[in-house]
XYZ file of C-alpha atoms in Angstrom:
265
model
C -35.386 13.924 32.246
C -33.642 10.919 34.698
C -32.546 7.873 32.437
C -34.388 6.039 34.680
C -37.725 7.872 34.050
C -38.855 6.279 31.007
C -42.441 6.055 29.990
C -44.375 2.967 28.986
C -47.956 3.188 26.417
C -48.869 -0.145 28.468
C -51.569 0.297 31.322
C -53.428 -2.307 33.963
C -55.878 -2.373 30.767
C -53.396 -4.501 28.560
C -52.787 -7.359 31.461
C -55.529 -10.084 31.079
C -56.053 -13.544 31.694
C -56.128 -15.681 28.553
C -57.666 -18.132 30.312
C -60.681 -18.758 32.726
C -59.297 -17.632 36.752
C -59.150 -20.824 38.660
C -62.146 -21.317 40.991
C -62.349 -19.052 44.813
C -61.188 -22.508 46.277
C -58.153 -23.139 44.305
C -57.171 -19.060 44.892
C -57.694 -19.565 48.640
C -55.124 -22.517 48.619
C -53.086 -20.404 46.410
C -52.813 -17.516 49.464
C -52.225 -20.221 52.291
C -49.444 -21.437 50.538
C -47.801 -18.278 49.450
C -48.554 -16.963 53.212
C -46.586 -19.827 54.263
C -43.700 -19.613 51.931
C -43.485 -15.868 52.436
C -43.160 -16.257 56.333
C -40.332 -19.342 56.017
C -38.454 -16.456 53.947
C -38.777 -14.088 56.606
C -37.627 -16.736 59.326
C -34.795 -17.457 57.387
C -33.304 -13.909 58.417
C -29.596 -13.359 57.272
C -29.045 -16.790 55.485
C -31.385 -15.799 52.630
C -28.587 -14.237 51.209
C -26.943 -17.549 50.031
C -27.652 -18.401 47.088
C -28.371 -21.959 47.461
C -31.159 -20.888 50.538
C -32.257 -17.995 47.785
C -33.024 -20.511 45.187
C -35.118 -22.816 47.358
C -37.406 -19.895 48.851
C -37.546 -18.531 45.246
C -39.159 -21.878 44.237
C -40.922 -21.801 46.598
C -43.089 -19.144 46.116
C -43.340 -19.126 42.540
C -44.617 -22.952 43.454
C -47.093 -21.470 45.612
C -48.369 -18.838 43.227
C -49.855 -21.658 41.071
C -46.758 -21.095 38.873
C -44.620 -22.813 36.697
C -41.085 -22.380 36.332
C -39.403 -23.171 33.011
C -36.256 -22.555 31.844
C -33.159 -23.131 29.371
C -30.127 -23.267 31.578
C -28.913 -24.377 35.434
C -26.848 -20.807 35.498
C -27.268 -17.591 33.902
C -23.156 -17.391 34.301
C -20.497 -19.268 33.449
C -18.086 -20.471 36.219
C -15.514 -17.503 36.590
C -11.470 -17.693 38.003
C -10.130 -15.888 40.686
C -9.600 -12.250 39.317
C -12.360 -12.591 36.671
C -14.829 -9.835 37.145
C -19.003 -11.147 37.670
C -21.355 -10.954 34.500
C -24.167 -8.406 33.648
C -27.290 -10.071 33.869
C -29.455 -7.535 31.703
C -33.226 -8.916 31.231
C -36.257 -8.115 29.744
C -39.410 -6.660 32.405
C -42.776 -7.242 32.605
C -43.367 -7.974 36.068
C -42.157 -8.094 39.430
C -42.436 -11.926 39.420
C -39.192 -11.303 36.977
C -36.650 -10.768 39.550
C -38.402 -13.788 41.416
C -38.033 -16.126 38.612
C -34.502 -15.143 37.627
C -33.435 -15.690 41.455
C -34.923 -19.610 41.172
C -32.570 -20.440 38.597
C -29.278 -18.625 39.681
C -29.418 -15.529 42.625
C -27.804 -12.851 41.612
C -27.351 -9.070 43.380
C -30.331 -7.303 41.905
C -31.052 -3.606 41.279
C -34.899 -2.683 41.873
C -36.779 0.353 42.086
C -36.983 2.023 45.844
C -41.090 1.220 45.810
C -40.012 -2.539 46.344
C -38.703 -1.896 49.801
C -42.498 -0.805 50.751
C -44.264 -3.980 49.710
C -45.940 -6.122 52.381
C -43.583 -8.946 53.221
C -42.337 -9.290 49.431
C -40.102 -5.896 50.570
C -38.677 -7.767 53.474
C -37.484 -10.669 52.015
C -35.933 -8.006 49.077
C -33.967 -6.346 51.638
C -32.947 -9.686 53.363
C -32.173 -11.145 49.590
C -29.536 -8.592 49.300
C -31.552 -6.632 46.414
C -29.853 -3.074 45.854
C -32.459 -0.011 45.839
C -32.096 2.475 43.480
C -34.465 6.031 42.380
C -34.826 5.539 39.038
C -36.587 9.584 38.993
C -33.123 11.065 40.398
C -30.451 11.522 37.838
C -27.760 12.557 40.234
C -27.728 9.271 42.035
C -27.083 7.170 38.365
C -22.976 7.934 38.513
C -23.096 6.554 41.931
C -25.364 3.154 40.909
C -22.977 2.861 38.038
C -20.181 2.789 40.295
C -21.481 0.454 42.837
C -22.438 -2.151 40.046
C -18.648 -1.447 38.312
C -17.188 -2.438 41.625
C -19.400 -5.837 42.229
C -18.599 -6.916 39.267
C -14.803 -6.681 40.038
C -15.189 -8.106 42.838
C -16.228 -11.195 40.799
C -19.675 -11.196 41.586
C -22.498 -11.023 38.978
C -26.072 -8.381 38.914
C -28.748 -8.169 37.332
C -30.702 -5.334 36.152
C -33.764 -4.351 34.242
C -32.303 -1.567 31.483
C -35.515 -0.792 29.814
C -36.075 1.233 33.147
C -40.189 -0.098 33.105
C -42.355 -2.880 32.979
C -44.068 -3.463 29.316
C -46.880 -6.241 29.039
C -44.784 -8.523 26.664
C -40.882 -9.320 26.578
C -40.703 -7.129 23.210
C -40.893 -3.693 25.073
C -38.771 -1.026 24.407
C -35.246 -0.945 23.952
C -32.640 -0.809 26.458
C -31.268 2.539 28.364
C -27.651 2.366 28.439
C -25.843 3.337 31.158
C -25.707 0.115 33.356
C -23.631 -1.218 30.101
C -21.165 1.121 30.822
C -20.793 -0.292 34.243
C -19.971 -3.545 32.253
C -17.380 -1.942 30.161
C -15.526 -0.185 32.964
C -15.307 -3.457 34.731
C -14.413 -5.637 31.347
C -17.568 -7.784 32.539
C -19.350 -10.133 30.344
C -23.327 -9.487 29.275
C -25.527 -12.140 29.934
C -29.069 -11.556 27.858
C -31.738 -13.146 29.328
C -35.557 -13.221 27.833
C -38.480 -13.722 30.427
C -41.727 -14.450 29.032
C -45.077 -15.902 30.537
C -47.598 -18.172 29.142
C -51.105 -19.559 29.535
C -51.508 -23.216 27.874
C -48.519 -22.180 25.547
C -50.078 -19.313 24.418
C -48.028 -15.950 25.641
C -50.279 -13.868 28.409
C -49.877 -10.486 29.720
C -51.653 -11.815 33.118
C -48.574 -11.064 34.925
C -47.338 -7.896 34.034
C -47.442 -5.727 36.375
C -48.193 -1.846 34.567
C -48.982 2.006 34.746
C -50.834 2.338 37.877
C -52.037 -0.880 38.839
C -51.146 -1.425 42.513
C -48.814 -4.643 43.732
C -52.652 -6.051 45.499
C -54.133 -6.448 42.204
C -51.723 -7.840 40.248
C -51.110 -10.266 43.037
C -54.652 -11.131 43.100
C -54.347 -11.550 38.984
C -51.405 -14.045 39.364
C -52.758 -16.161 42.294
C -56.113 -16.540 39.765
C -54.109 -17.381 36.733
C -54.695 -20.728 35.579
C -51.741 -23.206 33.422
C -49.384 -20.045 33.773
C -45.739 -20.610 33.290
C -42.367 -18.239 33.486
C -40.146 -19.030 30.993
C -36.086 -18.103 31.740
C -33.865 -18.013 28.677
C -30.755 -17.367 28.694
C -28.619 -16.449 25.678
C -24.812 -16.708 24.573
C -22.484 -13.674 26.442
C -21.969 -10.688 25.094
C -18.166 -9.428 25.359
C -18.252 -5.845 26.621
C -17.816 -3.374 23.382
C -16.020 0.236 24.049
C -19.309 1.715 22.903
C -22.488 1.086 25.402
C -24.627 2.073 22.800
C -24.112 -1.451 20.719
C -23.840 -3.353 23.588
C -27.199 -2.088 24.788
C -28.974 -2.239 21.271
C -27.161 -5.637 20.881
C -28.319 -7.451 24.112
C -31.800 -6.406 23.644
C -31.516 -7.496 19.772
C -30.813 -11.038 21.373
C -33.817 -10.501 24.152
C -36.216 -10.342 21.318
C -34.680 -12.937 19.134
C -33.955 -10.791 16.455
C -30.416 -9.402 14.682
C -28.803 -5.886 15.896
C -29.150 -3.678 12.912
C -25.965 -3.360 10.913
C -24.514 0.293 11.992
C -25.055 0.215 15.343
């Protein structure tokens, strides 16, 4: 079996709203705005790719979702010298309003399943953001993904990817597959841990996640009706690159869920 194919117990069943939907009027706004902000993505073409521009149209539609955006840094990296390689942004994944919410605090290249590239008007502005494609079913195509993320990270430049290889209705999940680590260890990269959560009124909700079968529509239409839900970006201290992926992996998503790697790891 591919690394990439893992298998999640979660289903469409387990993401619910733990509050009341907002009204038909207040959803209606919701879609004229996120229309809007999709299309100014689109129209932005080439430029999106800057990550100043990429910040602002994230916003923006997590703004026009009904969403709010809350988080415990300005950067997920550290500034970095000439010659110093890019960090590994390794996260948690429950939805694909993840990605979304990590580019509104600090874009980053991006690895995302090929089934992204498909999605109405969401897929375009992926392809124009830069995000990296991958077929998490194939195994022969992992050395080659390893590579590519070993050599942007030289190059200085930081990625993020989702290493638990699905999406799981809460930031717990599973733990994390191991061979984009490696990619951090051939490149001497730093490992940046971040947690993304959501919450209704404080309370966490699985309204966003986005699971099993349930098609990109529906969970659309379940985050446009969300009321008082928040995304929550939290980014914890760097991880230097151990020789053994294994501990790095089991270490970063130790700090993910807030609790300690076991000892003999």
């Amino acid at each position: 079996m591919s690394p990439w194919a893992v298998s999640s117990p979660c289903t469409a069943e387990c993401a619910s709203h733990r509050l009341p939907p907002v009204t038909a009027a207040v959803r209606a706004r919701r879609y004229v705005a996120l229309t809007t902000a999709l299309a100014h993505g689109v129209a932005t073409g080439p430029r999106l790719v800057r990550r100043e521009v990429l910040r602002a149209r994230a916003r923006g539609v997590i703004r026009a979702l009904g969403l709010e955006l809350e988080t415990s840094t300005t950067a997920l990296t550290r500034p970095r010298r000439p010659g110093e390689p890019g960090s590994l942004i390794v996260s948690d994944h429950i939805s694909w309003l993840d990605a979304l919410a990590l580019f509104a605090v600090e874009p980053a290249t991006t690895l995302a399943k090929r089934e992204v590239a498909q999605w109405p008007l969401f897929g375009t502005l992926a392809r124009q953001a830069g995000v990296r494609f991958i077929d998490r079913d194939r195994l022969r195509t992992l050395p080659g993904t390893v590579a590519q993320v070993t050599a942007t990270l030289r190059d200085g430049r930081s990625v993020v990817v989702f290493p638990q290889g699905t999406t799981w209705c809460t930031e717990s999940g599973s733990g994390f597959r191991r061979a984009m680590f490696q990619a951090a260890i051939y490149a001497d990269a730093p490992v940046r841990p971040v947690t993304v959560s959501y919450r209704q009124r404080g309370m966490p909700s699985t309204v966003a996640a986005f699971l099993g079968d349930d098609s990109f529509g529906s969970s659309l239409h379940r985050v446009i009706s969300a009321r008082e839900l928040r995304v929550s970006v939290m980014a914890h201290p760097e991880l230097r690159p151990l020789p053994d992926r294994r501990r790095l992996a089991v270490s970063a998503h130790a700090a993910i869920r807030g609790t300690e790697a076991p000892a003999h790891v």
